[in-house]
Amino acid sequence: MPIPKALTIAGSDSGGGAGIQADLKTFQELGVYGMSAITAVTAQNTLGVQGVYPMSTEAIERQLASIGEDLTPDALKTGMLFSGEIIRMVAASITKFAWERVVVDPVMIAKGGASLLQQEAIDTMVGVLLPLATVVTPNIPEAEALSGMRITDTASRQQAAKRIHQYGCKHVMIKGGHDEADIDHAKDLLYDGETFIEFTSRRLVTRHTHGTGCTFAAVITSGLAQGLSIGDAVQLAKRFIHAAIAEPLHIGGGHGPTNHWAYGHRLRERDERLNGGGDREQEYVVRREFEIDTLFGNIHVQTRGDL
Ligand SMILES: Nc1ncnc2c1ncn2[C@@H]1O[C@H](COP(=O)(O)OP(=O)(O)OP(=O)(O)O)[C@@H](O)[C@H]1O
Ligand SMILES: Cc1ncc(COP(=O)(O)O)c(N)n1
């Protein structure tokens, strides 16, 4: 079978926790060959963003053309795009090369508050990029900016998903990491224009969440590149990010990165538990299955009626 290939079109994070670096680490962990087109270089660490240096559109266009002329990605994701000009150029390249399975992570503001997308570029994103998206993955503030409405509860989150879906993307995934109202759960909502599906895990208490959104979207991209359905790709992303947040690396003095190795560690741990012991008694089998579910965050998947 050919090796699945994924492309990330995003900003570089010198601190290694988010952006291009998070995406390539994630692709690698999931057995997907990773490629990149860098839109901007950021000087960044776990304490914040110290500088933003966008690339020229010519340099970005050339990177995309080099990939398109030789290496067709099986899926791609966009992250930090910074300006309307860059967004227009990226959309034109996706159309020119007829790339499919497009994950748009509408990165706007870094955790520390630094702007990674110019305000006036939001309309361009809505007008030219979202119609090309297989899935768009806003967090709650980004979903509010895209939909032009406040999100305070499940009903308003569904309403925002409907508005964003009308821009022409196939699926909308509103992530719940920023949902301050739910202190126990991290609940993500997927909408395909007809059905709402919620993916819920336990909320982990930690400040080491730098790059969660990039990593989550990179897992979805890897899954799509490997031929998974969108639902299965999201389920994989939820498990991967849960493990990555649960086992922080304790790097840096501020909001540290997530752990891109953790999901692989847990897979190996699962295999050891499944193969170990040799005890086939039902009670132990059930207990082991329960432990294995816990390893991956006990993700609860539920179809929700329209509120
Ligand atoms: N404390 C947490 N515990 C468990 N899961 C979490 C936590 N925080 C975020 N997540 C999960 O991580 C994924 C990314 O969500 P989030 O809303 O944090 O994205 P984001 O804000 O775009 O990330 P970033 O801050 O990197 O831009 C989602 O699946 C979300 O549910
Ligand atoms: C280059 C780049 N892309 C994306 C993010 C968002 O990640 P976070 O909100 O976790 O800082 C970032 N900080 N830097």
XYZ file of C-alpha atoms and ligand atoms in Angstrom:
352
model
C 0.000 0.000 0.000
C 1.371 3.482 -0.796
C 2.497 5.539 2.194
C -0.150 8.151 3.111
C 1.120 11.726 2.711
C -0.153 14.822 4.510
C 0.650 18.494 4.014
C 0.532 21.250 6.616
C 0.280 24.883 5.503
C 0.961 26.793 8.709
C 3.256 28.959 10.798
C 6.487 27.812 12.403
C 6.598 27.799 16.231
C 10.233 28.093 17.301
C 9.262 26.559 20.671
C 8.145 23.368 18.927
C 4.737 22.930 20.615
C 2.289 24.294 18.037
C 2.161 25.135 14.319
C 4.217 23.265 11.716
C 6.279 21.528 14.398
C 3.223 20.057 16.186
C 1.738 18.974 12.861
C 4.828 17.168 11.588
C 5.385 15.428 14.945
C 1.772 14.238 14.862
C 1.955 12.988 11.260
C 5.151 11.103 12.089
C 3.646 9.481 15.199
C 0.690 8.219 13.164
C 2.733 6.751 10.321
C 1.925 9.483 7.808
C 4.609 11.113 5.654
C 4.596 14.829 6.510
C 5.202 17.805 4.183
C 5.030 21.522 4.942
C 4.587 24.974 3.457
C 5.552 27.676 5.964
C 3.341 30.795 5.951
C 5.065 32.723 8.741
C 7.903 32.303 11.172
C 7.054 33.048 14.792
C 9.539 33.613 17.586
C 7.694 31.814 20.346
C 8.186 29.814 23.537
C 6.009 28.551 26.369
C 5.836 32.112 27.794
C 4.307 33.698 24.678
C 4.888 35.017 21.171
C 7.843 37.393 20.887
C 7.725 38.002 17.112
C 5.705 37.260 13.947
C 7.400 37.332 10.533
C 5.096 36.453 7.620
C 6.644 34.921 4.501
C 6.112 36.608 1.137
C 3.168 35.194 -0.824
C 5.683 34.339 -3.548
C 7.638 32.117 -1.141
C 4.458 30.362 0.022
C 3.170 29.921 -3.528
C 6.507 28.441 -4.575
C 6.479 25.918 -1.703
C 2.960 24.812 -2.636
C 3.845 24.573 -6.327
C 6.918 22.436 -5.567
C 4.688 20.040 -3.638
C 1.907 20.111 -6.234
C 4.247 19.462 -9.157
C 5.636 16.282 -7.586
C 3.912 15.102 -4.406
C 0.126 14.911 -4.157
C -0.967 15.042 -0.496
C -3.707 12.570 0.478
C -4.956 15.207 2.926
C -3.875 18.677 4.030
C -4.432 21.051 6.885
C -4.134 24.803 7.187
C -3.121 26.528 10.420
C -1.827 30.075 10.917
C -2.403 31.929 7.611
C -1.964 35.471 8.964
C -3.403 37.641 6.134
C -6.170 37.767 3.541
C -3.551 37.825 0.803
C -2.026 34.537 2.037
C -5.474 32.947 2.422
C -6.410 33.843 -1.176
C -3.165 32.403 -2.490
C -3.501 29.170 -0.464
C -7.105 28.712 -1.653
C -6.029 29.259 -5.266
C -3.293 26.599 -4.944
C -5.681 24.062 -3.367
C -8.059 24.647 -6.291
C -5.306 24.591 -8.924
C -3.943 21.225 -7.787
C -7.449 19.858 -6.994
C -6.301 18.791 -3.510
C -8.945 16.983 -1.493
C -9.527 16.240 2.178
C -8.847 19.758 3.423
C -8.823 20.434 7.182
C -9.037 24.146 8.024
C -7.952 25.033 11.567
C -8.934 28.730 11.625
C -6.081 29.821 13.910
C -6.696 33.420 15.051
C -5.155 34.123 18.446
C -2.405 32.285 20.367
C -3.134 31.202 23.962
C -1.127 34.158 25.281
C -3.271 36.614 23.258
C -0.952 37.333 20.274
C -2.806 37.788 16.983
C -1.989 35.134 14.371
C -4.628 36.310 11.851
C -5.384 39.890 10.841
C -8.954 40.881 11.767
C -9.936 41.782 8.187
C -8.749 38.349 6.966
C -11.693 36.586 8.674
C -14.072 37.554 5.842
C -11.592 36.229 3.288
C -11.322 32.954 5.181
C -15.109 32.625 5.163
C -15.450 33.592 1.500
C -12.630 31.696 -0.198
C -11.245 28.986 2.106
C -14.199 27.528 4.009
C -15.996 26.463 0.782
C -12.982 24.202 0.078
C -12.929 22.646 3.556
C -13.813 19.027 4.289
C -13.864 20.096 7.932
C -13.249 23.367 9.770
C -12.125 23.070 13.417
C -12.703 26.348 15.337
C -12.360 26.606 19.097
C -15.174 28.527 20.805
C -13.779 32.094 20.340
C -12.968 31.283 16.680
C -16.472 29.833 16.151
C -17.897 33.051 17.628
C -15.803 35.171 15.250
C -16.777 33.074 12.206
C -20.495 32.878 13.043
C -20.873 36.400 14.458
C -22.718 35.149 17.551
C -21.987 34.366 21.202
C -21.730 30.734 22.294
C -22.959 30.167 25.844
C -24.517 26.696 25.811
C -25.170 23.613 23.654
C -28.038 25.226 21.753
C -25.972 28.291 20.763
C -23.040 26.055 19.842
C -25.334 24.108 17.504
C -26.654 27.373 16.064
C -23.092 28.610 15.395
C -22.209 25.267 13.731
C -25.208 25.671 11.422
C -24.171 29.204 10.452
C -20.591 28.147 9.745
C -21.789 25.140 7.737
C -23.670 27.533 5.463
C -20.335 28.975 4.286
C -19.894 25.782 2.257
C -17.639 23.505 4.342
C -18.701 19.851 4.533
C -18.277 19.453 8.299
C -17.918 21.804 11.258
C -16.128 20.676 14.429
C -16.457 23.165 17.296
C -13.884 22.246 19.959
C -14.736 22.697 23.609
C -11.336 23.257 25.227
C -12.320 26.878 25.979
C -15.766 26.052 27.386
C -15.461 27.573 30.847
C -18.983 26.519 31.789
C -18.075 22.806 31.775
C -15.368 22.193 34.347
C -15.611 18.392 34.172
C -15.686 17.646 30.447
C -13.970 18.595 27.176
C -16.820 18.297 24.703
C -16.410 18.711 20.934
C -19.347 19.051 18.526
C -19.299 17.711 14.938
C -21.951 18.802 12.419
C -22.345 17.565 8.828
C -25.324 19.714 7.850
C -27.830 17.185 9.248
C -26.618 15.461 12.389
C -24.819 16.674 15.512
C -22.354 14.281 17.132
C -20.714 15.090 20.475
C -17.336 13.652 21.459
C -16.833 13.991 25.191
C -13.854 13.212 27.405
C -12.948 14.047 30.972
C -11.400 17.526 31.277
C -7.795 17.331 32.460
C -6.489 19.990 34.831
C -3.207 21.333 33.476
C -1.643 24.472 32.032
C 0.348 22.470 29.487
C -2.038 22.851 26.561
C 0.085 24.808 24.090
C -0.659 23.446 20.617
C -3.729 21.309 21.433
C -5.723 22.725 18.521
C -2.918 22.221 15.977
C -2.306 18.669 17.171
C -6.016 17.793 17.152
C -6.446 19.009 13.553
C -3.221 17.249 12.506
C -4.600 13.923 13.788
C -7.815 14.444 11.807
C -5.672 15.187 8.729
C -3.599 12.036 9.303
C -6.773 9.966 9.673
C -8.259 11.352 6.452
C -4.946 10.715 4.633
C -5.181 7.089 5.802
C -8.729 6.764 4.472
C -10.681 7.044 7.743
C -14.180 8.537 7.780
C -14.473 11.962 9.390
C -16.163 10.440 12.478
C -13.376 7.886 12.957
C -10.700 10.549 12.346
C -12.254 12.778 15.046
C -12.463 9.833 17.461
C -8.766 9.147 16.865
C -7.971 12.852 17.369
C -9.810 12.916 20.681
C -7.889 9.868 21.947
C -4.564 11.232 20.719
C -5.053 14.679 22.288
C -6.305 13.221 25.571
C -3.118 11.187 25.930
C -0.987 14.166 24.793
C -2.511 16.441 27.467
C -2.580 13.748 30.189
C 1.193 13.166 30.088
C 2.762 16.643 29.847
C 6.475 16.960 29.147
C 7.039 19.760 31.697
C 9.109 21.774 29.234
C 9.557 25.545 29.657
C 8.381 27.981 32.311
C 4.894 28.763 30.953
C 2.175 26.934 29.005
C 4.138 23.849 28.014
C 3.590 21.729 24.909
C 1.511 18.568 24.751
C 3.203 15.183 24.511
C 3.127 13.856 20.959
C 4.630 10.506 22.038
C 1.958 9.727 24.631
C -0.604 8.121 22.302
C 2.054 5.741 20.923
C 3.170 4.900 24.480
C -0.399 4.034 25.376
C -0.840 1.851 22.294
C 2.202 -0.147 23.352
C 0.903 -0.309 26.929
C -2.441 -1.600 25.625
C -0.716 -4.299 23.585
C 1.277 -5.394 26.630
C -1.891 -5.620 28.719
C -3.753 -7.509 25.998
C -0.928 -9.967 25.489
C 0.245 -10.173 29.075
C -1.042 -12.354 31.895
C -2.531 -15.095 29.741
C -5.562 -15.077 32.030
C -8.698 -15.593 29.950
C -11.243 -15.498 32.781
C -14.129 -13.174 31.914
C -13.724 -10.936 34.955
C -10.158 -10.114 34.040
C -10.949 -9.617 30.368
C -13.663 -7.097 31.256
C -11.379 -5.322 33.704
C -8.609 -5.096 31.149
C -10.995 -3.683 28.529
C -12.102 -1.065 31.046
C -8.499 -0.136 31.797
C -7.736 0.110 28.090
C -10.689 2.458 27.534
C -9.391 4.609 30.382
C -5.972 4.735 28.722
C -7.598 6.489 25.770
C -9.778 8.920 27.687
C -13.101 6.999 27.778
C -14.372 9.048 24.869
C -18.157 9.138 24.845
C -19.755 9.580 21.408
C -23.381 10.682 21.259
C -25.699 11.810 18.494
C -27.602 14.902 19.650
C -30.981 16.149 18.561
C -31.312 19.645 17.202
C -31.911 21.930 20.225
N -8.088 20.444 29.648
C -8.419 19.589 28.676
N -8.703 18.290 28.969
C -9.050 17.411 27.994
N -9.164 17.762 26.710
C -8.919 19.044 26.356
C -8.522 20.027 27.314
N -8.322 21.212 26.667
C -8.568 20.984 25.370
N -8.942 19.694 25.171
C -9.271 19.066 23.883
O -8.216 19.405 22.994
C -8.738 19.625 21.675
C -8.378 21.042 21.227
O -9.303 21.919 21.820
P -9.115 23.453 22.130
O -10.479 24.026 22.282
O -8.159 23.611 23.266
O -8.426 23.937 20.811
P -7.665 25.276 20.514
O -8.094 26.338 21.450
O -7.770 25.530 19.064
O -6.209 24.911 20.840
P -5.029 25.949 20.816
O -5.111 26.573 22.153
O -3.841 25.099 20.606
O -5.276 26.936 19.720
C -10.246 19.352 21.786
O -10.499 18.004 21.482
C -10.530 19.631 23.253
O -11.694 18.987 23.694
C 2.622 29.093 14.638
C 1.462 28.874 15.543
N 0.339 28.298 15.080
C -0.712 28.097 15.911
C -0.673 28.445 17.241
C -1.857 28.239 18.149
O -1.559 27.433 19.243
P -1.840 27.900 20.768
O -3.185 28.558 20.815
O -1.795 26.628 21.549
O -0.756 28.861 21.155
C 0.519 29.039 17.685
N 0.657 29.439 18.949
N 1.558 29.241 16.829
